[in-house]
GROMACS .gro file of C-alpha atoms in nm:
model
  464
    1MET     CA    1   4.981   0.064  -0.337
    2LEU     CA    2   4.787   0.117  -0.656
    3ASP     CA    3   4.831   0.438  -0.850
    4ILE     CA    4   4.484   0.508  -0.988
    5GLU     CA    5   4.316   0.850  -0.981
    6PRO     CA    6   4.397   0.939  -0.619
    7ASP     CA    7   4.169   1.243  -0.625
    8LEU     CA    8   3.880   1.038  -0.761
    9SER     CA    9   3.918   0.764  -0.501
   10THR     CA   10   3.935   1.021  -0.220
   11LYS     CA   11   3.622   1.191  -0.344
   12LEU     CA   12   3.432   0.863  -0.371
   13PHE     CA   13   3.527   0.698  -0.043
   14SER     CA   14   3.645   0.959   0.209
   15HIS     CA   15   3.295   1.002   0.357
   16ILE     CA   16   3.245   0.630   0.423
   17ASP     CA   17   3.326   0.474   0.761
   18PHE     CA   18   3.534   0.159   0.702
   19THR     CA   19   3.597   0.086   1.071
   20CYS     CA   20   3.431  -0.255   1.049
   21GLY     CA   21   3.578  -0.346   0.709
   22ALA     CA   22   3.414  -0.374   0.370
   23VAL     CA   23   3.289  -0.631   0.122
   24ALA     CA   24   3.330  -0.527  -0.242
   25ALA     CA   25   3.076  -0.689  -0.475
   26VAL     CA   26   3.277  -0.767  -0.789
   27SER     CA   27   3.115  -0.932  -1.090
   28GLY     CA   28   3.409  -0.879  -1.324
   29GLY     CA   29   3.235  -0.607  -1.524
   30SER     CA   30   3.390  -0.265  -1.568
   31ASP     CA   31   3.199  -0.089  -1.289
   32SER     CA   32   3.271  -0.339  -1.014
   33THR     CA   33   3.632  -0.392  -1.126
   34ALA     CA   34   3.692  -0.017  -1.101
   35LEU     CA   35   3.523  -0.022  -0.760
   36LEU     CA   36   3.763  -0.287  -0.638
   37LEU     CA   37   4.080  -0.114  -0.758
   38LEU     CA   38   3.982   0.237  -0.649
   39LEU     CA   39   3.868   0.109  -0.310
   40LYS     CA   40   4.190  -0.086  -0.262
   41GLN     CA   41   4.392   0.224  -0.343
   42HIS     CA   42   4.193   0.438  -0.099
   43LEU     CA   43   4.224   0.191   0.188
   44ASP     CA   44   4.595   0.134   0.127
   45ARG     CA   45   4.648   0.508   0.152
   46VAL     CA   46   4.427   0.600   0.452
   47ALA     CA   47   4.345   0.279   0.641
   48PRO     CA   48   4.574  -0.010   0.541
   49ALA     CA   49   4.459  -0.228   0.832
   50THR     CA   50   4.098  -0.226   0.708
   51LYS     CA   51   3.955  -0.569   0.637
   52LEU     CA   52   3.865  -0.588   0.266
   53LEU     CA   53   3.695  -0.888   0.108
   54ALA     CA   54   3.598  -0.915  -0.259
   55VAL     CA   55   3.297  -1.137  -0.329
   56THR     CA   56   3.180  -1.258  -0.668
   57ILE     CA   57   2.831  -1.402  -0.705
   58ASP     CA   58   2.806  -1.664  -0.977
   59HIS     CA   59   2.437  -1.673  -1.064
   60ASP     CA   60   2.493  -1.995  -1.262
   61LEU     CA   61   2.269  -1.870  -1.542
   62ARG     CA   62   2.505  -1.908  -1.840
   63PRO     CA   63   2.809  -2.117  -1.933
   64GLY     CA   64   3.074  -1.843  -1.902
   65SER     CA   65   2.987  -1.720  -1.553
   66ALA     CA   66   3.221  -1.956  -1.365
   67ALA     CA   67   3.518  -1.857  -1.582
   68GLU     CA   68   3.444  -1.488  -1.523
   69ALA     CA   69   3.439  -1.548  -1.149
   70GLN     CA   70   3.777  -1.719  -1.172
   71ALA     CA   71   3.915  -1.421  -1.366
   72VAL     CA   72   3.812  -1.196  -1.077
   73SER     CA   73   3.988  -1.433  -0.840
   74ARG     CA   74   4.311  -1.400  -1.038
   75LEU     CA   75   4.283  -1.021  -1.042
   76CYS     CA   76   4.232  -1.016  -0.664
   77ALA     CA   77   4.537  -1.239  -0.617
   78THR     CA   78   4.744  -0.988  -0.817
   79TYR     CA   79   4.662  -0.716  -0.564
   80ALA     CA   80   4.658  -0.943  -0.254
   81ILE     CA   81   4.286  -0.894  -0.199
   82PRO     CA   82   4.102  -1.186  -0.031
   83HIS     CA   83   3.829  -1.316  -0.262
   84ARG     CA   84   3.534  -1.553  -0.237
   85ILE     CA   85   3.310  -1.697  -0.508
   86LEU     CA   86   2.952  -1.776  -0.402
   87THR     CA   87   2.713  -1.958  -0.634
   88TRP     CA   88   2.338  -1.912  -0.654
   89SER     CA   89   2.243  -2.275  -0.661
   90GLY     CA   90   1.908  -2.444  -0.704
   91ARG     CA   91   1.622  -2.398  -0.947
   92LYS     CA   92   1.577  -2.056  -1.108
   93PRO     CA   93   1.233  -1.902  -1.158
   94SER     CA   94   1.087  -1.892  -1.508
   95ALA     CA   95   0.938  -1.547  -1.443
   96GLY     CA   96   1.082  -1.250  -1.258
   97LEU     CA   97   1.438  -1.374  -1.303
   98PRO     CA   98   1.618  -1.035  -1.265
   99ALA     CA   99   1.441  -0.964  -0.935
  100ALA     CA  100   1.508  -1.315  -0.805
  101ALA     CA  101   1.875  -1.290  -0.904
  102ARG     CA  102   1.904  -0.953  -0.730
  103GLU     CA  103   1.751  -1.093  -0.411
  104ALA     CA  104   1.984  -1.394  -0.420
  105ARG     CA  105   2.284  -1.170  -0.484
  106TYR     CA  106   2.218  -0.946  -0.183
  107ARG     CA  107   2.143  -1.244   0.039
  108LEU     CA  108   2.471  -1.413  -0.049
  109LEU     CA  109   2.669  -1.091  -0.015
  110ALA     CA  110   2.517  -1.027   0.328
  111GLU     CA  111   2.591  -1.382   0.440
  112ALA     CA  112   2.955  -1.339   0.336
  113ALA     CA  113   2.979  -1.008   0.520
  114GLN     CA  114   2.825  -1.150   0.837
  115THR     CA  115   3.056  -1.453   0.829
  116GLU     CA  116   3.355  -1.215   0.825
  117GLY     CA  117   3.209  -0.980   1.087
  118ILE     CA  118   3.174  -0.701   0.829
  119GLY     CA  119   2.868  -0.474   0.825
  120LEU     CA  120   2.931  -0.290   0.498
  121ILE     CA  121   2.892  -0.395   0.132
  122LEU     CA  122   2.992  -0.171  -0.160
  123THR     CA  123   2.849  -0.209  -0.509
  124GLY     CA  124   2.950  -0.053  -0.841
  125HIS     CA  125   2.616   0.098  -0.948
  126THR     CA  126   2.688   0.405  -1.161
  127ALA     CA  127   2.510   0.720  -1.271
  128ASP     CA  128   2.415   0.529  -1.589
  129ASP     CA  129   2.244   0.261  -1.378
  130GLN     CA  130   2.068   0.530  -1.178
  131ALA     CA  131   1.936   0.702  -1.490
  132GLU     CA  132   1.814   0.372  -1.635
  133THR     CA  133   1.639   0.288  -1.306
  134VAL     CA  134   1.460   0.623  -1.292
  135LEU     CA  135   1.354   0.611  -1.657
  136MET     CA  136   1.222   0.254  -1.622
  137ARG     CA  137   1.021   0.349  -1.315
  138GLN     CA  138   0.895   0.663  -1.485
  139ALA     CA  139   0.775   0.460  -1.783
  140ARG     CA  140   0.596   0.216  -1.551
  141GLU     CA  141   0.425   0.496  -1.359
  142GLU     CA  142   0.316   0.667  -1.679
  143GLY     CA  143   0.178   0.339  -1.809
  144LEU     CA  144  -0.007   0.276  -1.485
  145ALA     CA  145  -0.150   0.627  -1.489
  146ARG     CA  146  -0.278   0.573  -1.844
  147ASP     CA  147  -0.426   0.236  -1.754
  148GLU     CA  148  -0.605   0.373  -1.449
  149GLY     CA  149  -0.704   0.703  -1.605
  150ARG     CA  150  -0.531   0.924  -1.350
  151GLY     CA  151  -0.245   1.169  -1.352
  152HIS     CA  152   0.004   0.987  -1.130
  153ALA     CA  153   0.074   0.646  -0.984
  154ASP     CA  154   0.221   0.762  -0.652
  155THR     CA  155   0.216   1.126  -0.544
  156ALA     CA  156   0.495   1.055  -0.295
  157GLY     CA  157   0.729   1.009  -0.592
  158ARG     CA  158   0.909   0.731  -0.408
  159GLY     CA  159   1.021   0.533  -0.713
  160LEU     CA  160   1.155   0.828  -0.909
  161ALA     CA  161   1.419   0.893  -0.644
  162GLY     CA  162   1.600   0.594  -0.790
  163MET     CA  163   1.857   0.396  -0.594
  164ALA     CA  164   1.951   0.534  -0.254
  165PRO     CA  165   2.315   0.614  -0.173
  166ALA     CA  166   2.287   0.350   0.098
  167THR     CA  167   2.039   0.074   0.182
  168LEU     CA  168   2.015  -0.124   0.504
  169TYR     CA  169   1.966  -0.493   0.425
  170ASP     CA  170   1.788  -0.720   0.672
  171TRP     CA  171   1.810  -0.444   0.937
  172ARG     CA  172   2.184  -0.508   0.994
  173THR     CA  173   2.405  -0.485   0.683
  174TRP     CA  174   2.463  -0.160   0.494
  175ILE     CA  175   2.486  -0.161   0.114
  176VAL     CA  176   2.660   0.153  -0.016
  177ARG     CA  177   2.668   0.276  -0.376
  178PRO     CA  178   2.955   0.527  -0.402
  179PHE     CA  179   2.945   0.554  -0.785
  180LEU     CA  180   2.592   0.692  -0.828
  181GLY     CA  181   2.740   1.025  -0.936
  182VAL     CA  182   3.002   0.875  -1.171
  183ARG     CA  183   2.946   0.785  -1.536
  184ARG     CA  184   3.048   0.440  -1.656
  185ALA     CA  185   3.272   0.588  -1.926
  186ALA     CA  186   3.489   0.758  -1.662
  187LEU     CA  187   3.539   0.428  -1.478
  188ARG     CA  188   3.634   0.251  -1.799
  189ASP     CA  189   3.889   0.522  -1.870
  190VAL     CA  190   4.045   0.445  -1.531
  191LEU     CA  191   4.072   0.078  -1.620
  192ARG     CA  192   4.214   0.145  -1.965
  193ARG     CA  193   4.487   0.365  -1.819
  194ARG     CA  194   4.578   0.079  -1.586
  195ARG     CA  195   4.548  -0.172  -1.870
  196VAL     CA  196   4.300  -0.375  -1.669
  197GLY     CA  197   4.034  -0.561  -1.864
  198TRP     CA  198   3.680  -0.649  -1.773
  199ALA     CA  199   3.407  -0.892  -1.875
  200ASP     CA  200   3.096  -0.787  -2.068
  201ASP     CA  201   2.795  -0.985  -1.949
  202PRO     CA  202   2.590  -1.077  -2.261
  203THR     CA  203   2.276  -1.054  -2.048
  204ASN     CA  204   2.325  -0.676  -2.047
  205ALA     CA  205   2.255  -0.676  -2.422
  206ASN     CA  206   1.959  -0.915  -2.407
  207GLU     CA  207   1.658  -0.699  -2.484
  208ALA     CA  208   1.424  -0.964  -2.352
  209PHE     CA  209   1.487  -0.785  -2.021
  210GLU     CA  210   1.373  -0.435  -1.931
  211ARG     CA  211   1.708  -0.278  -1.840
  212PRO     CA  212   1.890  -0.378  -2.162
  213ARG     CA  213   1.598  -0.238  -2.360
  214MET     CA  214   1.630   0.093  -2.178
  215ARG     CA  215   2.008   0.089  -2.222
  216ALA     CA  216   1.964   0.041  -2.598
  217ALA     CA  217   1.710   0.324  -2.612
  218LEU     CA  218   1.961   0.557  -2.445
  219ALA     CA  219   2.230   0.480  -2.702
  220ASP     CA  220   2.080   0.717  -2.960
  221GLY     CA  221   2.171   1.081  -3.008
  222ASN     CA  222   1.918   1.198  -2.749
  223GLY     CA  223   2.043   0.959  -2.482
  224ALA     CA  224   2.289   1.195  -2.310
  225ARG     CA  225   2.021   1.457  -2.247
  226ARG     CA  226   1.775   1.197  -2.121
  227ILE     CA  227   2.035   1.063  -1.879
  228ASP     CA  228   2.110   1.413  -1.747
  229ASP     CA  229   1.739   1.484  -1.705
  230ALA     CA  230   1.685   1.153  -1.525
  231LEU     CA  231   1.972   1.221  -1.284
  232ALA     CA  232   1.836   1.567  -1.209
  233LEU     CA  233   1.492   1.416  -1.148
  234ALA     CA  234   1.641   1.154  -0.913
  235ALA     CA  235   1.817   1.426  -0.714
  236ARG     CA  236   1.497   1.631  -0.677
  237GLU     CA  237   1.280   1.333  -0.588
  238GLY     CA  238   1.541   1.197  -0.347
  239SER     CA  239   1.545   1.525  -0.157
  240ALA     CA  240   1.166   1.544  -0.160
  241ARG     CA  241   1.132   1.185  -0.040
  242THR     CA  242   1.379   1.244   0.243
  243GLN     CA  243   1.189   1.554   0.354
  244LEU     CA  244   0.858   1.369   0.333
  245GLY     CA  245   1.004   1.098   0.554
  246LEU     CA  246   1.125   1.355   0.807
  247ASP     CA  247   0.778   1.512   0.822
  248ALA     CA  248   0.610   1.171   0.856
  249ALA     CA  249   0.853   1.075   1.131
  250ASP     CA  250   0.763   1.389   1.327
  251LEU     CA  251   0.395   1.299   1.305
  252ILE     CA  252   0.458   0.942   1.417
  253ARG     CA  253   0.666   1.051   1.716
  254ASP     CA  254   0.418   1.321   1.817
  255LEU     CA  255   0.084   1.151   1.751
  256ALA     CA  256   0.130   0.771   1.763
  257THR     CA  257   0.139   0.550   2.073
  258GLN     CA  258   0.122   0.176   2.138
  259PRO     CA  259  -0.135   0.108   2.414
  260ALA     CA  260  -0.075  -0.269   2.387
  261ALA     CA  261   0.134  -0.510   2.183
  262GLY     CA  262   0.004  -0.510   1.826
  263LEU     CA  263  -0.219  -0.206   1.881
  264VAL     CA  264  -0.128   0.141   1.753
  265ARG     CA  265  -0.324   0.452   1.843
  266LEU     CA  266  -0.307   0.769   1.634
  267ASP     CA  267  -0.431   1.095   1.777
  268PRO     CA  268  -0.719   1.219   1.561
  269SER     CA  269  -0.537   1.550   1.520
  270LEU     CA  270  -0.335   1.368   1.253
  271LEU     CA  271  -0.637   1.415   1.026
  272LYS     CA  272  -0.629   1.793   1.077
  273ALA     CA  273  -0.255   1.852   1.090
  274GLY     CA  274  -0.255   2.042   0.761
  275GLU     CA  275   0.022   1.819   0.624
  276ASP     CA  276  -0.187   1.567   0.434
  277ARG     CA  277   0.100   1.427   0.224
  278ALA     CA  278   0.311   1.353   0.531
  279ALA     CA  279   0.009   1.227   0.726
  280ILE     CA  280  -0.087   0.988   0.446
  281TYR     CA  281   0.272   0.865   0.423
  282ALA     CA  282   0.283   0.806   0.798
  283LEU     CA  283  -0.051   0.625   0.778
  284ARG     CA  284   0.069   0.399   0.494
  285ILE     CA  285   0.389   0.308   0.681
  286LEU     CA  286   0.195   0.226   1.000
  287LEU     CA  287  -0.062   0.022   0.807
  288ALA     CA  288   0.210  -0.194   0.650
  289THR     CA  289   0.394  -0.229   0.982
  290THR     CA  290   0.084  -0.326   1.178
  291GLY     CA  291  -0.027  -0.574   0.913
  292GLY     CA  292   0.319  -0.722   0.861
  293VAL     CA  293   0.321  -0.634   0.489
  294ALA     CA  294   0.648  -0.577   0.304
  295PHE     CA  295   0.511  -0.307   0.072
  296LEU     CA  296   0.324   0.011   0.156
  297PRO     CA  297  -0.040   0.015   0.051
  298ASP     CA  298  -0.108   0.182  -0.280
  299GLN     CA  299  -0.093   0.561  -0.266
  300THR     CA  300  -0.442   0.599  -0.408
  301ARG     CA  301  -0.593   0.361  -0.152
  302GLY     CA  302  -0.406   0.538   0.124
  303GLU     CA  303  -0.547   0.871   0.010
  304ALA     CA  304  -0.899   0.728  -0.011
  305LEU     CA  305  -0.878   0.583   0.340
  306PHE     CA  306  -0.741   0.909   0.476
  307ASP     CA  307  -1.032   1.102   0.321
  308ARG     CA  308  -1.282   0.857   0.471
  309LEU     CA  309  -1.121   0.892   0.813
  310LYS     CA  310  -1.146   1.270   0.788
  311ALA     CA  311  -1.516   1.236   0.705
  312GLY     CA  312  -1.603   1.056   1.029
  313PHE     CA  313  -1.586   0.742   1.239
  314LEU     CA  314  -1.548   0.413   1.055
  315CYS     CA  315  -1.396   0.066   1.065
  316ALA     CA  316  -1.205  -0.046   0.756
  317THR     CA  317  -0.930  -0.288   0.655
  318LEU     CA  318  -0.624  -0.219   0.440
  319SER     CA  319  -0.292  -0.407   0.419
  320ARG     CA  320  -0.415  -0.674   0.664
  321THR     CA  321  -0.474  -0.396   0.918
  322VAL     CA  322  -0.804  -0.306   1.079
  323VAL     CA  323  -0.840   0.071   1.112
  324ASP     CA  324  -1.096   0.161   1.381
  325HIS     CA  325  -1.173   0.531   1.412
  326ARG     CA  326  -1.355   0.604   1.739
  327ARG     CA  327  -1.394   0.894   1.980
  328ALA     CA  328  -1.108   0.744   2.180
  329GLY     CA  329  -0.874   0.771   1.883
  330LEU     CA  330  -0.773   0.611   1.558
  331PHE     CA  331  -0.663   0.252   1.629
  332MET     CA  332  -0.481   0.001   1.409
  333ARG     CA  333  -0.436  -0.373   1.468
  334ARG     CA  334  -0.368  -0.688   1.267
  335GLU     CA  335  -0.688  -0.834   1.123
  336ALA     CA  336  -0.784  -1.184   1.239
  337ARG     CA  337  -0.793  -1.337   0.891
  338GLY     CA  338  -0.492  -1.509   0.739
  339LEU     CA  339  -0.287  -1.554   1.056
  340PRO     CA  340  -0.027  -1.835   1.049
  341ALA     CA  341  -0.132  -2.181   1.162
  342ALA     CA  342   0.029  -2.344   1.465
  343ALA     CA  343   0.378  -2.471   1.387
  344ALA     CA  344   0.711  -2.551   1.546
  345ALA     CA  345   0.911  -2.236   1.624
  346THR     CA  346   1.229  -2.222   1.419
  347ALA     CA  347   1.539  -2.010   1.462
  348ASN     CA  348   1.565  -1.658   1.323
  349VAL     CA  349   1.242  -1.641   1.127
  350VAL     CA  350   0.993  -1.357   1.089
  351TRP     CA  351   0.649  -1.468   1.204
  352ASP     CA  352   0.356  -1.316   1.014
  353GLY     CA  353   0.584  -1.039   0.886
  354ARG     CA  354   0.563  -0.872   1.229
  355ARG     CA  355   0.776  -1.058   1.485
  356ARG     CA  356   1.130  -1.194   1.456
  357ILE     CA  357   1.169  -1.522   1.647
  358THR     CA  358   1.517  -1.596   1.781
  359LEU     CA  359   1.583  -1.927   1.955
  360ASN     CA  360   1.862  -1.903   2.210
  361ASP     CA  361   1.840  -2.270   2.303
  362GLY     CA  362   1.729  -2.538   2.057
  363SER     CA  363   1.712  -2.820   2.312
  364GLY     CA  364   1.338  -2.796   2.375
  365ALA     CA  365   1.065  -2.796   2.110
  366LEU     CA  366   0.849  -2.485   2.109
  367LEU     CA  367   0.522  -2.428   1.927
  368ILE     CA  368   0.401  -2.093   1.797
  369ALA     CA  369   0.055  -1.983   1.689
  370PRO     CA  370  -0.176  -1.682   1.722
  371PHE     CA  371  -0.295  -1.637   2.080
  372GLY     CA  372  -0.655  -1.645   1.962
  373ALA     CA  373  -0.975  -1.461   2.050
  374ALA     CA  374  -1.093  -1.716   2.306
  375ALA     CA  375  -0.771  -1.692   2.508
  376ALA     CA  376  -0.763  -1.314   2.474
  377ARG     CA  377  -1.111  -1.284   2.624
  378ARG     CA  378  -0.976  -1.440   2.945
  379LEU     CA  379  -0.701  -1.180   2.981
  380ALA     CA  380  -0.735  -0.918   3.252
  381VAL     CA  381  -0.712  -0.586   3.069
  382GLY     CA  382  -0.690  -0.269   3.274
  383GLU     CA  383  -0.945   0.005   3.224
  384GLY     CA  384  -0.818   0.323   3.062
  385GLU     CA  385  -0.852   0.540   2.756
  386THR     CA  386  -0.811   0.241   2.524
  387PRO     CA  387  -1.124   0.027   2.482
  388PRO     CA  388  -1.053  -0.320   2.633
  389SER     CA  389  -1.217  -0.487   2.332
  390LEU     CA  390  -0.951  -0.340   2.104
  391MET     CA  391  -0.669  -0.451   2.330
  392ARG     CA  392  -0.803  -0.806   2.339
  393ALA     CA  393  -0.847  -0.808   1.960
  394ALA     CA  394  -0.483  -0.702   1.921
  395PHE     CA  395  -0.363  -0.963   2.172
  396ALA     CA  396  -0.555  -1.233   1.983
  397ALA     CA  397  -0.334  -1.178   1.677
  398GLU     CA  398  -0.008  -1.182   1.875
  399PRO     CA  399   0.219  -1.490   1.869
  400ALA     CA  400   0.176  -1.737   2.154
  401LEU     CA  401   0.461  -1.971   2.249
  402TRP     CA  402   0.447  -2.289   2.449
  403ARG     CA  403   0.600  -2.631   2.497
  404PRO     CA  404   0.397  -2.941   2.413
  405GLY     CA  405   0.179  -3.029   2.710
  406GLU     CA  406   0.166  -2.672   2.842
  407SER     CA  407  -0.087  -2.395   2.791
  408PRO     CA  408   0.012  -2.121   2.545
  409GLY     CA  409   0.112  -1.775   2.662
  410LEU     CA  410   0.168  -1.446   2.486
  411SER     CA  411   0.525  -1.406   2.369
  412GLY     CA  412   0.565  -1.089   2.572
  413ASP     CA  413   0.380  -1.184   2.890
  414GLY     CA  414   0.697  -1.239   3.092
  415ARG     CA  415   0.639  -1.605   3.170
  416GLY     CA  416   1.008  -1.679   3.137
  417LEU     CA  417   1.065  -1.865   2.812
  418THR     CA  418   1.434  -1.775   2.822
  419GLU     CA  419   1.525  -1.988   2.520
  420VAL     CA  420   1.330  -1.766   2.281
  421GLU     CA  421   1.329  -1.395   2.200
  422VAL     CA  422   1.050  -1.223   2.009
  423ARG     CA  423   1.109  -0.873   1.872
  424PRO     CA  424   0.881  -0.651   1.662
  425VAL     CA  425   0.969  -0.593   1.297
  426VAL     CA  426   0.917  -0.278   1.090
  427ALA     CA  427   0.775  -0.482   0.803
  428PRO     CA  428   0.800  -0.240   0.505
  429PHE     CA  429   1.167  -0.168   0.584
  430ALA     CA  430   1.277  -0.499   0.734
  431ARG     CA  431   1.439  -0.636   0.417
  432PHE     CA  432   1.546  -0.321   0.233
  433LEU     CA  433   1.559   0.019   0.403
  434PRO     CA  434   1.671   0.297   0.162
  435SER     CA  435   1.853   0.583   0.329
  436PHE     CA  436   1.572   0.813   0.211
  437ASP     CA  437   1.347   0.648   0.470
  438LEU     CA  438   1.575   0.638   0.774
  439ALA     CA  439   1.372   0.894   0.970
  440PRO     CA  440   1.031   0.720   0.954
  441ALA     CA  441   1.194   0.379   1.006
  442ARG     CA  442   1.357   0.505   1.327
  443ALA     CA  443   1.031   0.659   1.444
  444VAL     CA  444   0.831   0.340   1.389
  445ALA     CA  445   1.102   0.124   1.547
  446GLY     CA  446   1.088   0.341   1.857
  447LEU     CA  447   0.709   0.324   1.861
  448ILE     CA  448   0.675  -0.055   1.845
  449GLY     CA  449   0.995  -0.152   2.029
  450ALA     CA  450   1.188  -0.289   1.731
  451PRO     CA  451   1.569  -0.310   1.759
  452PRO     CA  452   1.743   0.023   1.690
  453LEU     CA  453   1.898   0.082   1.351
  454PRO     CA  454   2.273   0.031   1.318
  455ALA     CA  455   2.462   0.355   1.265
  456PRO     CA  456   2.474   0.471   0.901
  457PRO     CA  457   2.809   0.399   0.734
  458PHE     CA  458   2.889   0.764   0.665
  459SER     CA  459   3.139   0.976   0.853
  460GLY     CA  460   2.983   1.282   1.009
  461HIS     CA  461   2.668   1.315   0.798
  462SER     CA  462   2.366   1.129   0.676
  463ALA     CA  463   2.335   0.895   0.382
  464GLY     CA  464   2.142   1.156   0.187
   0.00000   0.00000   0.00000
């Protein structure tokens, strides 16, 4: 068993549930190397049977990356930790490289975890990383506010909360960041006392990228205070964002229904609830979900739409969603423009950002396309509080599945296509769901019939 800061490792990991094992993301830098050794010590002491896998992602962006990955492999062998090296292969984008590398890294880590039957990934993001993230986002918001001549870019303050303690990736794999309250210098002290080295990625000093520029700016005499202020801001905004999500979730559970597939009805009392910030947040989440859009609509546009809805009946479109305010209620459905063309149904894909298609049997070819307005007009729609025209418009944008030579049918009409499963997707949270937003994600999943969220990876309390 390792002998490294037992009190520190207990503090960092005792609240995490390792029942289903853990993947440690280890680049070879100081933060992730400390993560690996402290985690190994903790598991050896409290849960030695836990499955632990170290994974190094070689982004294949510079000549020394393969050698660094091999160095991690040797370190893992020293401590009898299973290790895998995964390479981001293929062409790299000329623009947006950091974001593309981050997406590739999480995808490869999740694939490794799923292959091993592990639902938990740990990363070495530190308090320094958190401060840099908050300050970068703050600078962007201030720049946007100046450009647009207004006082704020997003009154919800979502970005200034920084990185969440945990994030659900692809609705099934948890990514946990146990070091967000630990400074990098403390982790390097741990490694020095153990006489364990680490690699310094030269990219971290390349000021062609935003984060290294911020890191260099924080190296001056005022940097320590700025970091402390940024961490305090992240804590405040994280708490505020969590509470906003709880309030929005209450509104969604109390005031939103789904009269038909693809059609959401909001009780007009939402517009008079007296909680405009939460109501606008709930509206933005439902707009993105209904339209199958990965990002919430801009805060300012959400506010403007909300004000127009309060002023009276209207029909408007935002985030690919038609908002139809009538006496019968406030209805949302996917607009007819920009729907996917007919194509062969493939396994485990998200159709139009709204429906996950799972093929249980690949022996027969299936086609998928929007049901269409003409077919929807022939549907028998029961009379009720919901206008039949709105139900048919929603059905027209739903996926239809059929075999060649047969007539198409709605994916949820019960006609017995047993080889395929179609489930709704909570679009804005389908890829990355920060723990700040667990409450509204659960509420929307329950509303539209999406799969339930896996249990958070924390013992006895929430990720916040």
